[in-house]
CSV table of C-alpha atoms (C1' of nucleotides) in Angstrom, one decimal:
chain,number,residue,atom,x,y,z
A,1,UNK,CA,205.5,174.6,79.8
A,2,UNK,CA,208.3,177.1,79.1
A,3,UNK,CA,209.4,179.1,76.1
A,4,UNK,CA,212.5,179.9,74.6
A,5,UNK,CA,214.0,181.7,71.5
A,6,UNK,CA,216.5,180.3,69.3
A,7,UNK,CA,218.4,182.1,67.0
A,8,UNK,CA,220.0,180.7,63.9
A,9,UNK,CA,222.2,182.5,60.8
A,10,UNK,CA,220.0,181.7,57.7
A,11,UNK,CA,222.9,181.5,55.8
A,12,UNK,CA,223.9,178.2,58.5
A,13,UNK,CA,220.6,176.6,58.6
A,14,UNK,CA,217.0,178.6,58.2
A,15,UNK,CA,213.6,178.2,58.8
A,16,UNK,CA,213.1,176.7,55.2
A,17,UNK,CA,215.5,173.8,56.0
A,18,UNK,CA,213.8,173.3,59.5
A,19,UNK,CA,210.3,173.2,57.8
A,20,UNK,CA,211.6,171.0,54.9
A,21,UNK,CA,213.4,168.4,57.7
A,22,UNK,CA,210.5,168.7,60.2
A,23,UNK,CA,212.6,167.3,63.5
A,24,UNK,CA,215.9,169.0,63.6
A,25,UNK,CA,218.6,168.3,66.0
A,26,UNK,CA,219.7,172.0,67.4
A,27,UNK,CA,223.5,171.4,67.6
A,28,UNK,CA,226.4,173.1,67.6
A,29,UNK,CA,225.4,176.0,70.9
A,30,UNK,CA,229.3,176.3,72.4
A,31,UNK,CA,228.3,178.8,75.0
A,32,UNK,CA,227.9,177.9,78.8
A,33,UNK,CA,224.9,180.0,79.4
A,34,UNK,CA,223.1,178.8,76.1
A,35,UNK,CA,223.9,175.2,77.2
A,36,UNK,CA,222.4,175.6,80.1
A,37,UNK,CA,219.3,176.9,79.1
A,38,UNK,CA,219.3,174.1,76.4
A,39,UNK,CA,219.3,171.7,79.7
A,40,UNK,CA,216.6,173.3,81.0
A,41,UNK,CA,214.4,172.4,78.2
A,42,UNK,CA,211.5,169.9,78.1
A,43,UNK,CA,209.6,167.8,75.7
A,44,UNK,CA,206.8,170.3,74.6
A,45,UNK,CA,208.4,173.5,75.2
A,46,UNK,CA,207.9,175.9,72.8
A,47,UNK,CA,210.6,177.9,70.9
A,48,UNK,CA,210.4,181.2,68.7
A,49,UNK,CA,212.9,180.4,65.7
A,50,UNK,CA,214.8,183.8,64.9
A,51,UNK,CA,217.0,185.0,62.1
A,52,UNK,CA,220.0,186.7,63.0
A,53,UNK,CA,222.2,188.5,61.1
A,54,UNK,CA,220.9,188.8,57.5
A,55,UNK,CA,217.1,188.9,58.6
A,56,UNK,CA,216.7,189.3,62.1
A,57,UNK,CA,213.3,188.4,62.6
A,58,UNK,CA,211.4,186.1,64.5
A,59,UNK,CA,210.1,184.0,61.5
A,60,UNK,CA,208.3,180.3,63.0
A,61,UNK,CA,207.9,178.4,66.2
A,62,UNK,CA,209.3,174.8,67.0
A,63,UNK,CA,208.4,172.5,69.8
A,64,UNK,CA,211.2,170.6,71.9
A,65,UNK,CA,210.7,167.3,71.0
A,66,UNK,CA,213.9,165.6,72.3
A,67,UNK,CA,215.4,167.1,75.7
A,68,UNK,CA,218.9,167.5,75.9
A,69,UNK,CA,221.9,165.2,74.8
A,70,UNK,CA,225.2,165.3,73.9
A,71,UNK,CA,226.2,167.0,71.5
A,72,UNK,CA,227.2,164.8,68.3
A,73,UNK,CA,228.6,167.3,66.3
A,74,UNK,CA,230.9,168.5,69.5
A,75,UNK,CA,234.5,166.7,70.0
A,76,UNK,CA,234.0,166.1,73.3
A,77,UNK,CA,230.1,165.0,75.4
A,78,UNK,CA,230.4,168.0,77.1
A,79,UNK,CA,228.3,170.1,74.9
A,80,UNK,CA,224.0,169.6,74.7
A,81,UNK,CA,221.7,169.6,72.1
A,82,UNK,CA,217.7,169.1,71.9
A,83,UNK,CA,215.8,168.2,69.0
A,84,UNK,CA,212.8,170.9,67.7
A,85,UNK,CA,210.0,170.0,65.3
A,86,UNK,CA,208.7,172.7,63.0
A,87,UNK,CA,205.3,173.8,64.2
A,88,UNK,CA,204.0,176.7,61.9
A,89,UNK,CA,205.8,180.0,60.5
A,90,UNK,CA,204.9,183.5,62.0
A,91,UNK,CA,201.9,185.0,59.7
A,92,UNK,CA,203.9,187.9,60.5
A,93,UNK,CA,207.3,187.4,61.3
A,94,UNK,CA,208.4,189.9,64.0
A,95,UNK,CA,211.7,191.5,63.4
A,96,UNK,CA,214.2,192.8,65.8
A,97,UNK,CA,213.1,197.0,64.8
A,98,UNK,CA,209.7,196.3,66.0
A,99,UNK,CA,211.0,194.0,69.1
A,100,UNK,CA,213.4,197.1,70.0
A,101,UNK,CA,210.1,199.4,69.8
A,102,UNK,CA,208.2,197.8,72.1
A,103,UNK,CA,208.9,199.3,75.2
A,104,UNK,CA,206.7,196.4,77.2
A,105,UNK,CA,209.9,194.1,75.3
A,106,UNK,CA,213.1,195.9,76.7
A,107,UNK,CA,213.7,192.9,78.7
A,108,UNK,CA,214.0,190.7,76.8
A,109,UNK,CA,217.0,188.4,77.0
A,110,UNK,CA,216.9,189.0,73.0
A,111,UNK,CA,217.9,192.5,73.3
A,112,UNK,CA,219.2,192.6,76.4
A,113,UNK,CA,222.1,189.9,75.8
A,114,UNK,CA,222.5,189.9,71.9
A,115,UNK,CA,224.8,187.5,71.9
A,116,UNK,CA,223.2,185.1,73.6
A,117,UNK,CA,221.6,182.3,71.5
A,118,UNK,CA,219.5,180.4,73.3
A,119,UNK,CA,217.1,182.6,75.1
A,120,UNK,CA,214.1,182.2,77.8
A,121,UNK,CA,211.0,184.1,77.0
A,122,UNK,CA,208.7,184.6,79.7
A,123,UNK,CA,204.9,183.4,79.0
A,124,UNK,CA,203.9,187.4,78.9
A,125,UNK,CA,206.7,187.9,76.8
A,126,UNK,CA,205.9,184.7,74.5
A,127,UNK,CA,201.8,185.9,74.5
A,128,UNK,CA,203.6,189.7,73.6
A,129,UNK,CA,205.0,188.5,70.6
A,130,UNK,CA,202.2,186.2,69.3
A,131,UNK,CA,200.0,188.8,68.9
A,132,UNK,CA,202.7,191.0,67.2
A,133,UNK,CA,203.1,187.9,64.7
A,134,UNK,CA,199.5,187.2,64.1
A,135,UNK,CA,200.2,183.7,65.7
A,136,UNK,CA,197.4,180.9,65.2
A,137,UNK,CA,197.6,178.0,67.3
A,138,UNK,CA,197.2,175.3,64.1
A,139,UNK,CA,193.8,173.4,64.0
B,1,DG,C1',232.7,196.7,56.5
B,2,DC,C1',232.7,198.5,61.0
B,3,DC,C1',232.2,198.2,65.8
B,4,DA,C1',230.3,197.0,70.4
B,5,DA,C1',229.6,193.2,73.5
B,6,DC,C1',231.3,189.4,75.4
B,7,DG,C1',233.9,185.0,75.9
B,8,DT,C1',238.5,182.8,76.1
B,9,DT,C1',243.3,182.6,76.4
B,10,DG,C1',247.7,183.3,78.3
B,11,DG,C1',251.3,186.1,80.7
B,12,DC,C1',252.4,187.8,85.0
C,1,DG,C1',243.6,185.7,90.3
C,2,DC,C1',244.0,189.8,87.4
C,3,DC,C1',244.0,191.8,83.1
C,4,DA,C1',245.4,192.7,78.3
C,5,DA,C1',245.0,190.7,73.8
C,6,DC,C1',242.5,188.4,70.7
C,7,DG,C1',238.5,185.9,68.5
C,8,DT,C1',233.6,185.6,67.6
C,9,DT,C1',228.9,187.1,67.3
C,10,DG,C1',225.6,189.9,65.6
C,11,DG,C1',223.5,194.6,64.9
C,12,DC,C1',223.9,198.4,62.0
DNA sequence: GCCAACGTTGGC
DNA sequence: GCCAACGTTGGC
């Protein structure tokens, strides 16, 4: 299994709305690096959902439930989306401060590539930031 | 609101 | 194919 992080603007579409819809297309990624690591997803790969912008936290986790497809909400098929499920919010969401503070973190394609919004997190990485956010596997 | 990083576009 | 101009993203 793999991890990612995917960052959304609240403001566009949040963590609430993901929670509330429970299976979520993730469209709209119009970046070639994003894309492809949108490709590279499977069924069961887990994803850190983060804030950007007005938050900038990491604030749940989704799992891929839907590999990629194109794009519906792109004009042409050349752009890919996958569809997350909402899996359980961060008891302690983990924002980007503490991220940058973490020296064992400075990797990170997060802070390394701000721009970037659809990120690979290695399985350290991913176990890094669980225990930063309190994370419980649910029952 | 500003600015840095980065992607894209278009002239040459 | 290079590079300047411009647009967008996202942190601060």
């Amino acid at each position: 299994m793999a991890y990612w992080l995917v960052k959304s603007e609240p403001d566009a579409f949040s963590w609430d709305e993901q929670v509330a819809n429970g299976v979520e297309p993730w469209t709209g990624v119009r970046n070639h690096q994003a894309k492809k690591n949108l490709t590279a997803m499977k069924a069961g790969d887990r994803a850190f959902f983060y804030h950007s912008n007005v938050q900038r936290a990491i604030v749940g986790v989704v799992e891929v439930v839907r590999e990629g497809y194109p794009d519906p909400t792109a004009e042409t098929d050349k752009w890919v989306c996958v569809d997350v499920k909402a899996i359980a919010p961060m008891p302690t969401p983990v924002t980007l401060a503490q991220i940058k503070a973490e020296p064992t973190l400075e990797d990170l394609a997060l802070v390394r590539q701000s721009r970037l919004s659809v990120c690979p997190v290695s399985a350290e990485h991913w176990q890094i930031l669980c225990d930063m956010g309190e994370w419980q596997e649910p029952a």
